[in-house]
Structures are given as C-alpha cells and as structure tokens.
PDB file of C-alpha atoms in Angstrom:
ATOM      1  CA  UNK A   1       8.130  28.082  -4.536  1.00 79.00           C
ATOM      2  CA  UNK A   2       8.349  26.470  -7.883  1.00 80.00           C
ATOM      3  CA  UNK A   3      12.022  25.824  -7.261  1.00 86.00           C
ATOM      4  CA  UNK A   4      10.681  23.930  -4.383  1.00 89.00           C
ATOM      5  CA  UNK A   5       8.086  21.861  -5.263  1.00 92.00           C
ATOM      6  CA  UNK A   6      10.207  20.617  -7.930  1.00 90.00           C
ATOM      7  CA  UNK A   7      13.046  19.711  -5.812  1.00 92.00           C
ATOM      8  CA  UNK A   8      10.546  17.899  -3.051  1.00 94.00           C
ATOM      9  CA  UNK A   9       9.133  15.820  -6.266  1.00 95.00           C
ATOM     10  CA  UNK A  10      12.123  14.755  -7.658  1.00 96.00           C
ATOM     11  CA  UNK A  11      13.600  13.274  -4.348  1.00 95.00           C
ATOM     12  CA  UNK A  12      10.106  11.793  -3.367  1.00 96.00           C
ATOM     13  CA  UNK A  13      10.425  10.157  -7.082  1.00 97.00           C
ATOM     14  CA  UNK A  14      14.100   8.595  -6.138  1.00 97.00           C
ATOM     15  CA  UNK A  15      12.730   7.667  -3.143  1.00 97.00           C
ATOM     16  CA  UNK A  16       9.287   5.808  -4.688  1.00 97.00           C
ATOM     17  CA  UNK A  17      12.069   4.388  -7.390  1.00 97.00           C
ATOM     18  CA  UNK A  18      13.918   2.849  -4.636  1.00 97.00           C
ATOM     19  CA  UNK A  19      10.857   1.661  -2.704  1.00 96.00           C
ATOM     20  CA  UNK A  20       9.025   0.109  -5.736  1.00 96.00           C
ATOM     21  CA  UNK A  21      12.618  -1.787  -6.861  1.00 95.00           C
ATOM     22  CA  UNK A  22      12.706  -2.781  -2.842  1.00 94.00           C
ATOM     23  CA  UNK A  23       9.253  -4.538  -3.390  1.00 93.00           C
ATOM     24  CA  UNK A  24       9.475  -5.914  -6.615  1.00 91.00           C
ATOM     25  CA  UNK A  25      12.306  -8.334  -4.838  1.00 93.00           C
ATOM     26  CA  UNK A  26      11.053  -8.843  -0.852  1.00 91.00           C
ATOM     27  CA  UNK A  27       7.305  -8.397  -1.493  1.00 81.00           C
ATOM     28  CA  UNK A  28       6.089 -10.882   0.235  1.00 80.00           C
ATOM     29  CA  UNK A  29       8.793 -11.722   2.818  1.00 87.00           C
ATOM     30  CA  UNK A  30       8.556  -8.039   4.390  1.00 89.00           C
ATOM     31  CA  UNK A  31       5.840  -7.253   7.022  1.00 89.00           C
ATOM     32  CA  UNK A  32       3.298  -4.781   5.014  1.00 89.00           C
ATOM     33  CA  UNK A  33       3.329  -2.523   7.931  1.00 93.00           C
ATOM     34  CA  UNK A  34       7.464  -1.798   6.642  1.00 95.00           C
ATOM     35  CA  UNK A  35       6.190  -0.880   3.046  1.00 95.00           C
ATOM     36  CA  UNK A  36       3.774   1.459   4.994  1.00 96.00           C
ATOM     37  CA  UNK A  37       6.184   2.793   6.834  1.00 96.00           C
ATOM     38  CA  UNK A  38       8.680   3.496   4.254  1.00 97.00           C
ATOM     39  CA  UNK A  39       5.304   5.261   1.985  1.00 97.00           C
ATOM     40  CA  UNK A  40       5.020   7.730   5.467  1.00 97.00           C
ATOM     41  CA  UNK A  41       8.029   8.681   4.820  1.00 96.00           C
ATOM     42  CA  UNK A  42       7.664   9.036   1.199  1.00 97.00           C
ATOM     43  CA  UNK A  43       4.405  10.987   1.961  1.00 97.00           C
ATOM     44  CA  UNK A  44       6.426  13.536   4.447  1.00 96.00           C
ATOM     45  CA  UNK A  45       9.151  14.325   2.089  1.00 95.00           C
ATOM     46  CA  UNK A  46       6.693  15.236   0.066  1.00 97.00           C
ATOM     47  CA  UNK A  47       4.450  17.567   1.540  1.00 96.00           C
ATOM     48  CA  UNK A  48       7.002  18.736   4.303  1.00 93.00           C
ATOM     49  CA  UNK A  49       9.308  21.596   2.622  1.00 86.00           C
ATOM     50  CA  UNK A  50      12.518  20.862   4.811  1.00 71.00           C
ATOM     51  CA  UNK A  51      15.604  20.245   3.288  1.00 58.00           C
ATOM     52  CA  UNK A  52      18.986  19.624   4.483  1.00 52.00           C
ATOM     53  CA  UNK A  53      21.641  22.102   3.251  1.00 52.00           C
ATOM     54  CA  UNK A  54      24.244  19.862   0.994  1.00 48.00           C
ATOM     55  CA  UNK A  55      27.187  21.195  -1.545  1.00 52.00           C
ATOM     56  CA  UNK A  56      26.596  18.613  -3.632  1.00 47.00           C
ATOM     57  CA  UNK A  57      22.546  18.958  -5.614  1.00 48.00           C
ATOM     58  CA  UNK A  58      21.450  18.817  -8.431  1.00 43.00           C
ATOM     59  CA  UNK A  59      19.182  22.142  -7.868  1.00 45.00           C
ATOM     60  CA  UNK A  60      22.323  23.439  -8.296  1.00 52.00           C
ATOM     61  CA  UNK A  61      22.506  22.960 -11.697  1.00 47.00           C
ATOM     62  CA  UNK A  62      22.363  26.141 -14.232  1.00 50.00           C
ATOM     63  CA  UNK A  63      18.922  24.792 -15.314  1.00 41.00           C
ATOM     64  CA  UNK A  64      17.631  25.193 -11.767  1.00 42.00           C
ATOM     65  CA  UNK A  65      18.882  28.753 -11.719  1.00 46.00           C
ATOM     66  CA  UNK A  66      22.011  30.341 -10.444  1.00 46.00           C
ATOM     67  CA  UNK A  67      23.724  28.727  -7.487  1.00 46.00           C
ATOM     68  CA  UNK A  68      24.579  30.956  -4.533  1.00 46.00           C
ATOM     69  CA  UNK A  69      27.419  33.040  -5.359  1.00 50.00           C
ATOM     70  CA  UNK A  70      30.489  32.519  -2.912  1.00 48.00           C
ATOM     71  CA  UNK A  71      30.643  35.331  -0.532  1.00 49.00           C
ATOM     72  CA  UNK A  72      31.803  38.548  -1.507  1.00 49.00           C
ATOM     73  CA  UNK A  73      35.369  39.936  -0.006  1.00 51.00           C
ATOM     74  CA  UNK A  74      35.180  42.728   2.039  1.00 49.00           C
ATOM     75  CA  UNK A  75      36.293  45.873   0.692  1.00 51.00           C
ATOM     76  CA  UNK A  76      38.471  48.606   1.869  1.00 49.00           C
ATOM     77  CA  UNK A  77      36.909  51.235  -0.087  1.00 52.00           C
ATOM     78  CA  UNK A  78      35.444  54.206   1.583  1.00 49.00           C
ATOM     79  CA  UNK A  79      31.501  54.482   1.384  1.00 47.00           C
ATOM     80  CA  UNK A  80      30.257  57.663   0.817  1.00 47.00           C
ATOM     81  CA  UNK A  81      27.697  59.024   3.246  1.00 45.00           C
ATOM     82  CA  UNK A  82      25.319  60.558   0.323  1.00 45.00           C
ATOM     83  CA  UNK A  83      22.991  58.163  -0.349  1.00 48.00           C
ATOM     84  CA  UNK A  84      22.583  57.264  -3.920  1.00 49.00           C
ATOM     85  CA  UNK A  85      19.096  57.796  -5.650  1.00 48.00           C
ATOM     86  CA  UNK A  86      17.112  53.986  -6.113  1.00 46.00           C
ATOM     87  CA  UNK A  87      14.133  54.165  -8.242  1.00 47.00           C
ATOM     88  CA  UNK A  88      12.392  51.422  -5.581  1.00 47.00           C
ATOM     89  CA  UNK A  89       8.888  52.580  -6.177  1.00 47.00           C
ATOM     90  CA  UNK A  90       9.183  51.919 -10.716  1.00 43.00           C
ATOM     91  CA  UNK A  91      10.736  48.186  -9.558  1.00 49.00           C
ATOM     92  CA  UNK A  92       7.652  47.853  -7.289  1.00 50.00           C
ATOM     93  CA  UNK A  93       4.964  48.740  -9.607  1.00 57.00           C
ATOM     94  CA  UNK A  94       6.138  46.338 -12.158  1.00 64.00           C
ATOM     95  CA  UNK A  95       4.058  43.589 -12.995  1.00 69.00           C
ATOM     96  CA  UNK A  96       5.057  40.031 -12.041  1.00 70.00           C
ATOM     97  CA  UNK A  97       6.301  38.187 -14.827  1.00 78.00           C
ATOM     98  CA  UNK A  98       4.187  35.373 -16.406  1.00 74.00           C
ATOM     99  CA  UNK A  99       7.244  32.762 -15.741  1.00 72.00           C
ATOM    100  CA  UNK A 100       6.465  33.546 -12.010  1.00 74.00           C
ATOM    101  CA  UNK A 101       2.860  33.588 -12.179  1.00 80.00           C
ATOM    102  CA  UNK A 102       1.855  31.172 -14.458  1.00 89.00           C
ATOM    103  CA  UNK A 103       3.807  27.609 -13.392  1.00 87.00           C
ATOM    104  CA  UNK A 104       1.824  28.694  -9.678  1.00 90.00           C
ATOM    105  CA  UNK A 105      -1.743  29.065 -11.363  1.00 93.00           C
ATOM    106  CA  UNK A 106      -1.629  26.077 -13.308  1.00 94.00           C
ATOM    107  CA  UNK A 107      -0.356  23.897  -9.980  1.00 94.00           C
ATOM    108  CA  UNK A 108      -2.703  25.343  -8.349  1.00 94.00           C
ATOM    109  CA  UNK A 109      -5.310  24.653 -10.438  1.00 96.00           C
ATOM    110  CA  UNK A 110      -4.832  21.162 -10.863  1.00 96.00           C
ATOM    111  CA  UNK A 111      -4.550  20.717  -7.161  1.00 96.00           C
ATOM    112  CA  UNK A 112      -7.810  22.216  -6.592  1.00 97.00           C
ATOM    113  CA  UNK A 113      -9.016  19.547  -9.672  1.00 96.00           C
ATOM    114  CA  UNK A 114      -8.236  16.943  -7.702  1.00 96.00           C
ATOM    115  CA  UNK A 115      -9.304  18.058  -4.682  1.00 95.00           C
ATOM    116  CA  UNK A 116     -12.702  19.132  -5.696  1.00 96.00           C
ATOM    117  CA  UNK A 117     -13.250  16.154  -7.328  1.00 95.00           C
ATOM    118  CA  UNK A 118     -12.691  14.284  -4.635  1.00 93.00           C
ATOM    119  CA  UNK A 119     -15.120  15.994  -2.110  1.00 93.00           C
ATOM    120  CA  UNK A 120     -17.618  15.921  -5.007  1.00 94.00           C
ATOM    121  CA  UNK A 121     -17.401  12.058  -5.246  1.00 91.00           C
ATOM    122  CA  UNK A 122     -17.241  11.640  -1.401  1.00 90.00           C
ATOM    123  CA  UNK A 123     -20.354  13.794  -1.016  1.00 91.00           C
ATOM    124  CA  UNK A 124     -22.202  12.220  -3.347  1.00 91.00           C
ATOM    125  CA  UNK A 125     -21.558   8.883  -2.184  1.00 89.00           C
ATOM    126  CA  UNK A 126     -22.504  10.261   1.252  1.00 88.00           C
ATOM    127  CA  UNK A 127     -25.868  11.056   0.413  1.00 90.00           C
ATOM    128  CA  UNK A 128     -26.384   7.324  -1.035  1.00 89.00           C
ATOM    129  CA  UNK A 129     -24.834   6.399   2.053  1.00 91.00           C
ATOM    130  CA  UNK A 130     -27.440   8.300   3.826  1.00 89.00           C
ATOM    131  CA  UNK A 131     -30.230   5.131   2.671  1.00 91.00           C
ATOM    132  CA  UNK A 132     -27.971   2.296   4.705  1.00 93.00           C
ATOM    133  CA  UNK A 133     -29.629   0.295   7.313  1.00 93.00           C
ATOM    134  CA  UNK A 134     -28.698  -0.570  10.532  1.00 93.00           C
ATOM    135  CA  UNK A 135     -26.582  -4.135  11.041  1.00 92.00           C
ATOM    136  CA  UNK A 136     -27.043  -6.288  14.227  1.00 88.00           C
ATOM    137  CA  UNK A 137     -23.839  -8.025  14.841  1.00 89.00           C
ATOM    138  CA  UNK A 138     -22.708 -10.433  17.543  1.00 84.00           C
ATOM    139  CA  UNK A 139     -19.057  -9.552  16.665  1.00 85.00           C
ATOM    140  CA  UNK A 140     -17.471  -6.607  19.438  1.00 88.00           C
ATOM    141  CA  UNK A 141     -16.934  -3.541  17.919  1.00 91.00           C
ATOM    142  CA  UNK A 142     -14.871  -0.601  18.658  1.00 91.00           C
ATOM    143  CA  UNK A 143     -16.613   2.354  20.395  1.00 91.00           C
ATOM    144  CA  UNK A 144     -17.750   4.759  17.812  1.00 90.00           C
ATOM    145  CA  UNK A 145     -18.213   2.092  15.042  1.00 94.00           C
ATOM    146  CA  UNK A 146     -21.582   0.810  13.183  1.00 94.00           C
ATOM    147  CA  UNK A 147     -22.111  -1.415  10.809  1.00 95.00           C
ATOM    148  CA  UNK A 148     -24.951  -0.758   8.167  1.00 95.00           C
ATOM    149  CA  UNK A 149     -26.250  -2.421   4.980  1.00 94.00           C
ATOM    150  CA  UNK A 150     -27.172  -0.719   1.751  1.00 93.00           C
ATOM    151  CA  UNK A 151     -29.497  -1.967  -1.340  1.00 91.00           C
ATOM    152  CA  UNK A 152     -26.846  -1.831  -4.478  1.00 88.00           C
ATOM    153  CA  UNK A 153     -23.833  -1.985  -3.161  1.00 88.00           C
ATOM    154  CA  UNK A 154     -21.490  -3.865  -4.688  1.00 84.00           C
ATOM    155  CA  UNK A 155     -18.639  -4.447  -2.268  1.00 86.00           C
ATOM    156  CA  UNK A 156     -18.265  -3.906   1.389  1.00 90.00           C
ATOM    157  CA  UNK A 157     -16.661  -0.861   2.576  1.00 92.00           C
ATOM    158  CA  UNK A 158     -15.841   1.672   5.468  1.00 93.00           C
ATOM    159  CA  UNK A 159     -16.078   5.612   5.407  1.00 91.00           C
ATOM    160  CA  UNK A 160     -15.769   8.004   8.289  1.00 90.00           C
ATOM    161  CA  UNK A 161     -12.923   9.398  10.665  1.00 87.00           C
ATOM    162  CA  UNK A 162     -14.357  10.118  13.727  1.00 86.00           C
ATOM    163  CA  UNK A 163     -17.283   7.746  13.968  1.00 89.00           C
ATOM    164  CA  UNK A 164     -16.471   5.184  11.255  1.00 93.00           C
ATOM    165  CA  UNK A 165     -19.369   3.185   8.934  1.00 94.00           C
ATOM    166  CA  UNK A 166     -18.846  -0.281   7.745  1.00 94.00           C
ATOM    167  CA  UNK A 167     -21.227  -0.716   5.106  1.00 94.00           C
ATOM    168  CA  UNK A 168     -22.393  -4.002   3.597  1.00 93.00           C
ATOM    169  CA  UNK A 169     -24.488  -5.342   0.758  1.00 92.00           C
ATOM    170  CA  UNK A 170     -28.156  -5.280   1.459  1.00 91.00           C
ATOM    171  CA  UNK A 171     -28.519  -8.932   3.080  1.00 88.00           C
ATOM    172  CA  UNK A 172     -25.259  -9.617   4.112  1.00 87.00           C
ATOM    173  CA  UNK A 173     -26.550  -9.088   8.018  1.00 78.00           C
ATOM    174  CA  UNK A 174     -28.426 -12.320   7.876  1.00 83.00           C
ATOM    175  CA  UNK A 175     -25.359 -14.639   6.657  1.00 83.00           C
ATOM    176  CA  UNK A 176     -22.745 -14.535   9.175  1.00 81.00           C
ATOM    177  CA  UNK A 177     -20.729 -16.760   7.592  1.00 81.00           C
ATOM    178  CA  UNK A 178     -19.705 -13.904   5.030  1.00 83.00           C
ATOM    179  CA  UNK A 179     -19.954 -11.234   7.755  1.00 89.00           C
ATOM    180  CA  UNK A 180     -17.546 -12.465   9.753  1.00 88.00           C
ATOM    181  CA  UNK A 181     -14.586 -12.265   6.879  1.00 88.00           C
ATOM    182  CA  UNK A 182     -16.239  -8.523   5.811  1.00 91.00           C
ATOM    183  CA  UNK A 183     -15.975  -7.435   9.287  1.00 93.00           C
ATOM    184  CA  UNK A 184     -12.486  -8.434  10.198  1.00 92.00           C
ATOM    185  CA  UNK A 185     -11.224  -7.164   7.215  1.00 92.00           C
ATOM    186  CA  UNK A 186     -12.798  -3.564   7.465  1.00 94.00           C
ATOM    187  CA  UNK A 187     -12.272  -3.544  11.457  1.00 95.00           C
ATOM    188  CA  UNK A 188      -8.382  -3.534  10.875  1.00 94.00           C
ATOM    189  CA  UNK A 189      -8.993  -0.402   8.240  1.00 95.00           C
ATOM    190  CA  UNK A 190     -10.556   1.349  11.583  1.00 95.00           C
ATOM    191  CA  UNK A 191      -8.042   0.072  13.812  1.00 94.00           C
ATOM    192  CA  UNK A 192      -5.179   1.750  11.792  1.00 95.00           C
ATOM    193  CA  UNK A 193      -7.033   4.781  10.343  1.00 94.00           C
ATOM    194  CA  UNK A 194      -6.680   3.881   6.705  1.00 95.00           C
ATOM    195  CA  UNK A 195      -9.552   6.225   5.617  1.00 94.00           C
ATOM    196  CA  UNK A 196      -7.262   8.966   6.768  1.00 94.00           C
ATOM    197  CA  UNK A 197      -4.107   7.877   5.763  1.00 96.00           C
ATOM    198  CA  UNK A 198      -5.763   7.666   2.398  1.00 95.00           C
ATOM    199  CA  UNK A 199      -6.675  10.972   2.864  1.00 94.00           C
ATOM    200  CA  UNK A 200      -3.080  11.706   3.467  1.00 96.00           C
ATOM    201  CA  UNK A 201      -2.256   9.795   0.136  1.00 96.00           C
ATOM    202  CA  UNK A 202      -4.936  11.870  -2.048  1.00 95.00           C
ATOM    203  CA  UNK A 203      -3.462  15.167  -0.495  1.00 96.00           C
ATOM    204  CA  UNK A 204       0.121  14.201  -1.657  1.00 97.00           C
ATOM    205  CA  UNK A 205      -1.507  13.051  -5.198  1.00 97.00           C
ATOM    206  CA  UNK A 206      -3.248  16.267  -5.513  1.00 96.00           C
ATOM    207  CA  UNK A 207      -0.172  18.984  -4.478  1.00 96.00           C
ATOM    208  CA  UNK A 208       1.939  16.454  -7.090  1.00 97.00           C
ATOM    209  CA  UNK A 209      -0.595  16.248  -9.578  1.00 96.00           C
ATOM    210  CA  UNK A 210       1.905  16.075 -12.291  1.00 96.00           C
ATOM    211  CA  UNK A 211       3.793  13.477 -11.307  1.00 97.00           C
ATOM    212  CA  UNK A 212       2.818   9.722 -12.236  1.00 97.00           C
ATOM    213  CA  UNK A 213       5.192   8.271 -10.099  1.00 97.00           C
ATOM    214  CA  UNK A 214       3.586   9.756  -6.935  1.00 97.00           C
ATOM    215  CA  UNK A 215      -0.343   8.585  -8.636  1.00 97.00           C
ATOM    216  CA  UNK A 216       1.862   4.903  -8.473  1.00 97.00           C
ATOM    217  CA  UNK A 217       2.709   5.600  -5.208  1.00 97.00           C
ATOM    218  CA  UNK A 218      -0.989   6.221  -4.404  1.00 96.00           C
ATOM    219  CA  UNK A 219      -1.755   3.187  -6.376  1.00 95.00           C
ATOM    220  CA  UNK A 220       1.019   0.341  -4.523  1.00 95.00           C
ATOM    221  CA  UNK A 221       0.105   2.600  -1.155  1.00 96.00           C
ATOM    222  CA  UNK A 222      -3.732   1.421  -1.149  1.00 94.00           C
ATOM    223  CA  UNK A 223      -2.852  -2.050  -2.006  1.00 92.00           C
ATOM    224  CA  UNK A 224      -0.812  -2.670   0.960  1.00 94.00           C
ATOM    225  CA  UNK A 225      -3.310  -1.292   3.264  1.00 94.00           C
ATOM    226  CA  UNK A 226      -5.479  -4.106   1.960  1.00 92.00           C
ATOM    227  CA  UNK A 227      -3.397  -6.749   2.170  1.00 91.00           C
ATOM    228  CA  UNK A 228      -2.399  -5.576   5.666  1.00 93.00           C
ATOM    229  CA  UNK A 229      -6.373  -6.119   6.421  1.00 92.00           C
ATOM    230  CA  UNK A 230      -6.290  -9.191   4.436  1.00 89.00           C
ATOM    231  CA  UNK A 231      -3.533 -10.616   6.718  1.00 88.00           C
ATOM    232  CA  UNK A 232      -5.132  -9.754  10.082  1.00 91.00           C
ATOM    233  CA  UNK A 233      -8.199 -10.619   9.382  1.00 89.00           C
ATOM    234  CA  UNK A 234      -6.819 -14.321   8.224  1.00 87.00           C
ATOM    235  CA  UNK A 235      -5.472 -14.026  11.337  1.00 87.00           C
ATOM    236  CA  UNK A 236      -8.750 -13.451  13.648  1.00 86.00           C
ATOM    237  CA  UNK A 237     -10.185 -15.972  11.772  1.00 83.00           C
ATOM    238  CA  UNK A 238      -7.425 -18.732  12.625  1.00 79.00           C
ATOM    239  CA  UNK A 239      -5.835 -19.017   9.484  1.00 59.00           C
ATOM    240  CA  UNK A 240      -8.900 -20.051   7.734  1.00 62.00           C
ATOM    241  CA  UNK A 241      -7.899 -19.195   4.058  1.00 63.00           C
ATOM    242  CA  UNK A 242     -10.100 -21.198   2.490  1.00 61.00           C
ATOM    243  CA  UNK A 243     -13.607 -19.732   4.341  1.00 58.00           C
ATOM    244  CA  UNK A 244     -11.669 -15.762   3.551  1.00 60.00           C
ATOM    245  CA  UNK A 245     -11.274 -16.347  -0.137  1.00 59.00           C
ATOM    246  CA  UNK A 246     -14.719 -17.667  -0.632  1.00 56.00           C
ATOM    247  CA  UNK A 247     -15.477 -14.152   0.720  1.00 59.00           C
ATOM    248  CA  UNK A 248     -13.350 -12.795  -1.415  1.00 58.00           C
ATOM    249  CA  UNK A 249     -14.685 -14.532  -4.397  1.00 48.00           C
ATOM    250  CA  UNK A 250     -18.403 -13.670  -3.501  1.00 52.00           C
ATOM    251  CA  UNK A 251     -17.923 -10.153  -3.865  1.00 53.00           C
ATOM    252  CA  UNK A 252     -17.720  -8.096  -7.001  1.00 40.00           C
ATOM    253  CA  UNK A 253     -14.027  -7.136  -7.419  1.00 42.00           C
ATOM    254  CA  UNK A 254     -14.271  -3.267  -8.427  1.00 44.00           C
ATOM    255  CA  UNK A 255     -12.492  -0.233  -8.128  1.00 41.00           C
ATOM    256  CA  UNK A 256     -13.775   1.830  -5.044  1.00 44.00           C
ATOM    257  CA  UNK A 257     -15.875   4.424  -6.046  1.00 49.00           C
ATOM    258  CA  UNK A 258     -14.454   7.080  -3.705  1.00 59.00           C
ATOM    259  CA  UNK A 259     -11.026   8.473  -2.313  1.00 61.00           C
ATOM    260  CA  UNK A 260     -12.267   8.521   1.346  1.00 69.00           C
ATOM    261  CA  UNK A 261     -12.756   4.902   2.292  1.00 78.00           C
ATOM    262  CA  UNK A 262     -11.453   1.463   2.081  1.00 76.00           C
ATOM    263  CA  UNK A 263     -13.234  -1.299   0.230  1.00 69.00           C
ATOM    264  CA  UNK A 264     -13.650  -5.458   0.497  1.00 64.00           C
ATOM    265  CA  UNK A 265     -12.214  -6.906  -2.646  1.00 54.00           C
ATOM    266  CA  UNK A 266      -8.992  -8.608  -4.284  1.00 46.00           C
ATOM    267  CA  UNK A 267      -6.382  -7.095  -3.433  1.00 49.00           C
ATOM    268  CA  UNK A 268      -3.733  -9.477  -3.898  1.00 43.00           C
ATOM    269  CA  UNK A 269      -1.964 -12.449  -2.253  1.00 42.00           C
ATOM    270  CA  UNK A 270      -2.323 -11.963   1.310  1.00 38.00           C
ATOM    271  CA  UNK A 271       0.868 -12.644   3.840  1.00 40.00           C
TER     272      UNK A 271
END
C-alpha cells in the first residue's frame, strides 16, 4: 500500500508541475472552468488507485523494491509426490515488521489530523452559524437555498450541500446595492457545488498530507473557483466592474475560517 500511495503522489506531483507551469503562461486567456477541469483530474489520479501497466517506471527502480522477475522456464524435472514439510504456522505467527507497520500508522495518523481538524472547525463554525438571521431578498433563488445574516462576520460566505446557506454580514439585507454583487457571487458557488468539490480537495490534502505540492494544489484549486464566481457574477451584473469591486473592496479580505465553504473576498483578477 505504501508502494502505492507513493507512486499515485509522485505522478499527481508531475501532473500539478505541469498544470501550475500551464498557468503561469495562459492564466488568464484559458476559461477557469479548463484549470478546474484539469485539477479533477489531478484530484482522481490521486485518490483513485488505478494504474496502467507500462515497462518503462520508475517504481521499477531498485529503490522501489525488486521489479517482477521475468517468468520462470518450465522445467522437465520430475516432482516428487511426497510433499515436503513447510513450517507455515512459525512464518504466520511472526510479527509484522515495523518497516510495514510504521510508514501506515504515521499516514494514517496525519490523515486523521487533518481530517479531524477539519470537522472540528466546521462544527464549530456551525454552531456560530446557528445565531444567523433570516435575509429577505428580491433576487430568485435556487430551491433549497437561504440567505441569512450574522452579527460578526467578516466576509460573506456559503456552507451546506444539500440545502445550502449564504450568509452575510449583519446589515447587509438592508443595502441591496452590496447584496446584489454578494449574492451573485455565492449563487455560482451553489450552482457548481464548490462546497463539495472543496470537500473533494481537503480529502485529497488529507490522504497526501505529506506532500506540499498537493497543499498548492489545494491552494491554486480554491482560487479558481473564486474567480470562476467572480466572472459570472460580473456577468449577471452586465459587466459592471466598477459597482463588483467596490464590493469587493468593502469587505474584509481574510482567509476563510473553514474547509467546508466558499467565501466573498479578493481573489484575484477576474476574467
């Protein structure tokens, strides 16, 4: 399993390599929803253990282990029929080996680091959550969807999979004119999903949890889904830059305080 893992990180690491030098140079002349596209299929290759069988790897290296031995001629001897004595039960008993052991209990306990910590911070944010108020909005709203307003909040943002929350500054309600930027923004996180692809993106983080280059991943990933809201909400609002970066400006720009939801702030040029 070891043997694995490592081989599924180091081609997910080419391929974020590649990606990140592909988007260094056509950043902002490729449609974000290609970047995305391209991180899905980082994010498979990653998680999904399926390989496809190749003579040429560098798992099969002699510091990766032996490489299958070529197959064995057949021989013309004559077995005998007395079957020769095989102390199976001593190899049994024997204890597994630390090398085998011990890579698998410290992966797994930094997966379950990450994971834990990120239910801890999503519940507790939940129970904050749990003081909103109730928006009336004259915008239409998916079925499902609410919008709701919280004392101390910083920044807009949206939690939820099945029945998501947009959740604004305490106030916000009575100004349309910055509701209406906050809402289009956060409506195109519900119309693709992004709390769940996030989810998706914290999964991969936490079974790679040793590798920066997938926490990078995580990183460029996030900012694309917000500038792919950025764009479509420019969009619904007819190209009206100006009145969508006074929004921007009016909010705090912070990091989000939770893995399970997407946030309102700066996240770069928009396209």
């Amino acid at each position: 399993m070891v043997l694995k893992l490592l081989s599924m990180t180091v081609s997910g690491s080419l391929l974020i390599c590649a990606i990140l030098g592909l988007r260094a140079l056509l950043q902002h002349r490729v449609h974000r929803n290609v970047w995305l596209l391209l991180w899905t299929a980082v994010i498979l290759r990653l998680l999904v253990p399926v390989t496809v069988a190749s003579p040429v790897s560098i798992f099969n290296l002699p510091i990766f282990g032996q490489a299958a031995p070529a197959a064995a001629p057949v021989s013309t001897q004559t077995v005998s029929a007395v079957p020769t004595e095989v102390t199976v039960g001593a190899s049994a008993s024997q204890p597994l080996s630390p090398a085998v052991w011990l890579p698998l209990l410290v992966w797994g306990c930094g997966l379950a680091a990450v994971l834990l910590t990120a239910l801890i911070l999503h519940l507790r944010n939940r129970r904050s959550y749990r003081f909103s108020l109730p928006v009336e909005v004259s915008l239409p709203l998916p079925p499902g969807v609410r919008v709701r307003q919280l004392e101390g909040l910083a920044a807009p943002l949206t939690y939820g999979l099945s029945r998501p929350v947009i959740l604004v500054p305490f106030g916000m309600g009575e100004e349309p004119e910055r509701l209406a930027p906050v809402l289009h923004h956060e409506l195109a996180h519900v119309r693709h999903g992004d709390v769940g692809y996030k989810a998706l993106l914290l999964l991969t983080a936490g079974v790679h949890w040793f590798n920066p280059l997938v926490w990078l991943m995580v990183y460029v990933a996030g900012q694309d889904l917000e500038m792919r809201a950025d764009a479509e909400a420019v969009a619904a609002l007819g190209g009206q830059r100006r009145s969508y970066a006074e929004a921007l400006v009016s909010q705090e720009v912070q990091k989000l305080r939770g893995y399970l939801q997407t946030g309102f702030s700066y996240s770069g040029r928009s396209e």
